[in-house]
Amino acid sequence: MTDFLKLTDFFLIYMLIALWIGDFFSMRRVGKSSAYVSELLKKNARGLQIALEESANLTTDLQKLVTKKVRAIHRLYWLANKTLAMIGILALQQWLVMTAKQNWGLVVIEVTMLVICGAILAADFRVNIIRVQLEKALKPYEDRLWFEYKLRS
């Protein structure tokens, strides 16, 4: 049982490290393509929604893509901004590994904690990738979108 816990802990911790590294580098890519569109996409993309309240002269394909990606950001954002909770969960998990008496119930709790942290990191990673994709797609329209945003906000 202890070996199983050590093995799953080892695997999940290194998977979380890999997710964190991927998230770190995807976060660095946000804002490289267009600083103005990046500003509109901060947090839950509320700035982009304000800019797109009326028609923004986007092609229908681009409008469908933007709508789909903004919905994905909204769906994942509530989970992606839980980094402080994730740090607390990881600290609690490590404390349990070091101090608590190991049994199968504790193993399940610890593995569940690591899976929750992985879900938080994966959501943040996915939101950053979506933001980069939207930046690239909306780069030709950045002046118009920024003007609309400033006009309405």
Short mmCIF file of C-alpha atoms in Angstrom, two decimals:
data_model
loop_
_atom_site.label_atom_id
_atom_site.label_comp_id
_atom_site.label_asym_id
_atom_site.label_seq_id
_atom_site.Cartn_x
_atom_site.Cartn_y
_atom_site.Cartn_z
CA MET A 1 0.00 0.00 0.00
CA THR A 2 2.77 2.44 0.86
CA ASP A 3 4.54 1.55 -2.36
CA PHE A 4 1.34 2.17 -4.32
CA LEU A 5 0.94 5.56 -2.66
CA LYS A 6 4.54 6.50 -3.36
CA LEU A 7 4.25 5.40 -6.99
CA THR A 8 0.98 7.26 -7.65
CA ASP A 9 2.22 10.30 -5.76
CA PHE A 10 5.43 10.29 -7.80
CA PHE A 11 3.54 9.92 -11.09
CA LEU A 12 0.91 12.54 -10.33
CA ILE A 13 3.39 15.07 -8.93
CA TYR A 14 5.54 14.84 -12.06
CA MET A 15 2.45 15.07 -14.25
CA LEU A 16 1.49 18.24 -12.35
CA ILE A 17 5.00 19.62 -12.84
CA ALA A 18 4.75 18.95 -16.58
CA LEU A 19 1.35 20.67 -16.69
CA TRP A 20 2.71 23.61 -14.74
CA ILE A 21 5.67 23.99 -17.12
CA GLY A 22 3.33 23.86 -20.12
CA ASP A 23 1.04 26.40 -18.47
CA PHE A 24 4.01 28.65 -17.66
CA PHE A 25 5.17 28.73 -21.27
CA SER A 26 1.63 29.15 -22.65
CA MET A 27 1.14 32.06 -20.25
CA ARG A 28 4.30 33.66 -21.66
CA ARG A 29 2.84 33.45 -25.18
CA VAL A 30 -0.27 35.44 -24.22
CA GLY A 31 0.14 39.02 -25.42
CA LYS A 32 2.93 38.34 -27.92
CA SER A 33 0.71 38.57 -31.00
CA SER A 34 -1.44 41.55 -30.01
CA ALA A 35 -1.27 43.55 -26.80
CA TYR A 36 -4.67 45.15 -27.38
CA VAL A 37 -6.51 41.89 -28.01
CA SER A 38 -4.68 40.39 -25.04
CA GLU A 39 -6.03 43.19 -22.87
CA LEU A 40 -9.56 42.39 -24.09
CA LEU A 41 -9.08 38.70 -23.29
CA LYS A 42 -7.94 39.15 -19.69
CA LYS A 43 -9.81 37.25 -17.02
CA ASN A 44 -13.02 35.89 -18.56
CA ALA A 45 -12.84 37.84 -21.88
CA ARG A 46 -15.38 40.42 -20.72
CA GLY A 47 -13.57 43.16 -22.66
CA LEU A 48 -13.97 41.24 -25.91
CA GLN A 49 -17.67 40.76 -25.22
CA ILE A 50 -18.07 44.50 -24.68
CA ALA A 51 -16.25 45.19 -27.96
CA LEU A 52 -18.43 42.69 -29.84
CA GLU A 53 -21.83 43.82 -28.49
CA GLU A 54 -22.75 45.12 -31.94
CA SER A 55 -21.46 43.82 -35.24
CA ALA A 56 -17.72 44.26 -35.50
CA ASN A 57 -17.51 43.50 -39.24
CA LEU A 58 -16.05 40.05 -38.62
CA THR A 59 -16.48 37.26 -41.13
CA THR A 60 -19.10 34.67 -40.21
CA ASP A 61 -16.45 31.97 -39.77
CA LEU A 62 -14.40 34.19 -37.48
CA GLN A 63 -17.50 35.19 -35.54
CA LYS A 64 -18.36 31.51 -34.99
CA LEU A 65 -14.78 30.80 -33.90
CA VAL A 66 -14.77 33.75 -31.48
CA THR A 67 -18.13 32.73 -30.02
CA LYS A 68 -16.97 29.15 -29.55
CA LYS A 69 -13.67 30.15 -27.95
CA VAL A 70 -15.25 32.74 -25.62
CA ARG A 71 -17.75 30.10 -24.46
CA ALA A 72 -14.82 27.77 -23.77
CA ILE A 73 -13.08 30.50 -21.74
CA HIS A 74 -16.26 31.06 -19.72
CA ARG A 75 -16.67 27.35 -19.12
CA LEU A 76 -13.10 26.89 -17.86
CA TYR A 77 -12.33 30.25 -16.24
CA TRP A 78 -14.04 29.52 -12.91
CA LEU A 79 -11.72 26.53 -12.46
CA ALA A 80 -8.61 28.13 -13.96
CA ASN A 81 -8.48 30.94 -11.39
CA LYS A 82 -8.34 28.61 -8.38
CA THR A 83 -4.54 28.61 -8.07
CA LEU A 84 -4.51 29.61 -4.39
CA ALA A 85 -6.86 26.74 -3.57
CA MET A 86 -4.59 24.42 -5.56
CA ILE A 87 -1.54 25.48 -3.56
CA GLY A 88 -3.45 24.86 -0.33
CA ILE A 89 -4.56 21.43 -1.53
CA LEU A 90 -0.99 20.51 -2.49
CA ALA A 91 0.34 21.64 0.89
CA LEU A 92 -2.34 19.63 2.70
CA GLN A 93 -1.63 16.61 0.52
CA GLN A 94 2.09 16.71 1.26
CA TRP A 95 1.42 17.11 4.96
CA LEU A 96 -0.86 14.06 4.86
CA VAL A 97 1.78 12.02 3.03
CA MET A 98 4.40 12.87 5.64
CA THR A 99 2.42 12.66 8.88
CA ALA A 100 -0.77 10.62 8.57
CA LYS A 101 -1.03 6.89 9.05
CA GLN A 102 -1.23 5.37 5.60
CA ASN A 103 -4.31 3.34 4.70
CA TRP A 104 -6.39 2.88 1.55
CA GLY A 105 -8.85 5.63 2.47
CA LEU A 106 -6.04 8.11 2.79
CA VAL A 107 -4.53 6.93 -0.49
CA VAL A 108 -7.81 7.63 -2.27
CA ILE A 109 -8.07 11.08 -0.66
CA GLU A 110 -4.50 12.00 -1.61
CA VAL A 111 -4.85 10.79 -5.19
CA THR A 112 -8.14 12.70 -5.48
CA MET A 113 -6.42 15.86 -4.25
CA LEU A 114 -3.72 15.52 -6.89
CA VAL A 115 -6.29 14.89 -9.61
CA ILE A 116 -8.17 18.05 -8.56
CA CYS A 117 -4.94 20.04 -8.78
CA GLY A 118 -4.28 18.54 -12.21
CA ALA A 119 -7.74 19.61 -13.37
CA ILE A 120 -7.08 23.17 -12.18
CA LEU A 121 -3.74 23.31 -14.00
CA ALA A 122 -5.20 21.75 -17.15
CA ALA A 123 -8.04 24.31 -17.19
CA ASP A 124 -5.57 27.18 -16.82
CA PHE A 125 -3.38 25.72 -19.56
CA ARG A 126 -6.38 25.37 -21.88
CA VAL A 127 -7.59 28.93 -21.23
CA ASN A 128 -4.14 30.29 -22.07
CA ILE A 129 -4.04 28.29 -25.31
CA ILE A 130 -7.48 29.61 -26.27
CA ARG A 131 -6.39 33.18 -25.55
CA VAL A 132 -3.35 32.78 -27.82
CA GLN A 133 -5.54 31.35 -30.59
CA LEU A 134 -7.99 34.24 -30.30
CA GLU A 135 -5.16 36.77 -30.33
CA LYS A 136 -3.86 35.37 -33.59
CA ALA A 137 -7.33 35.21 -35.15
CA LEU A 138 -8.31 38.74 -34.08
CA LYS A 139 -4.99 40.45 -34.84
CA PRO A 140 -6.27 42.08 -38.08
CA TYR A 141 -9.24 43.55 -36.16
CA GLU A 142 -7.38 44.76 -33.08
CA ASP A 143 -7.74 48.50 -33.76
CA ARG A 144 -11.47 48.25 -34.39
CA LEU A 145 -12.05 46.02 -31.33
CA TRP A 146 -10.00 48.29 -29.07
CA PHE A 147 -11.90 51.35 -30.31
CA GLU A 148 -15.26 49.65 -29.69
CA TYR A 149 -14.15 48.53 -26.24
CA LYS A 150 -12.97 52.00 -25.21
CA LEU A 151 -16.10 53.58 -26.67
CA ARG A 152 -18.46 51.33 -24.69
CA SER A 153 -16.56 50.95 -21.42
#
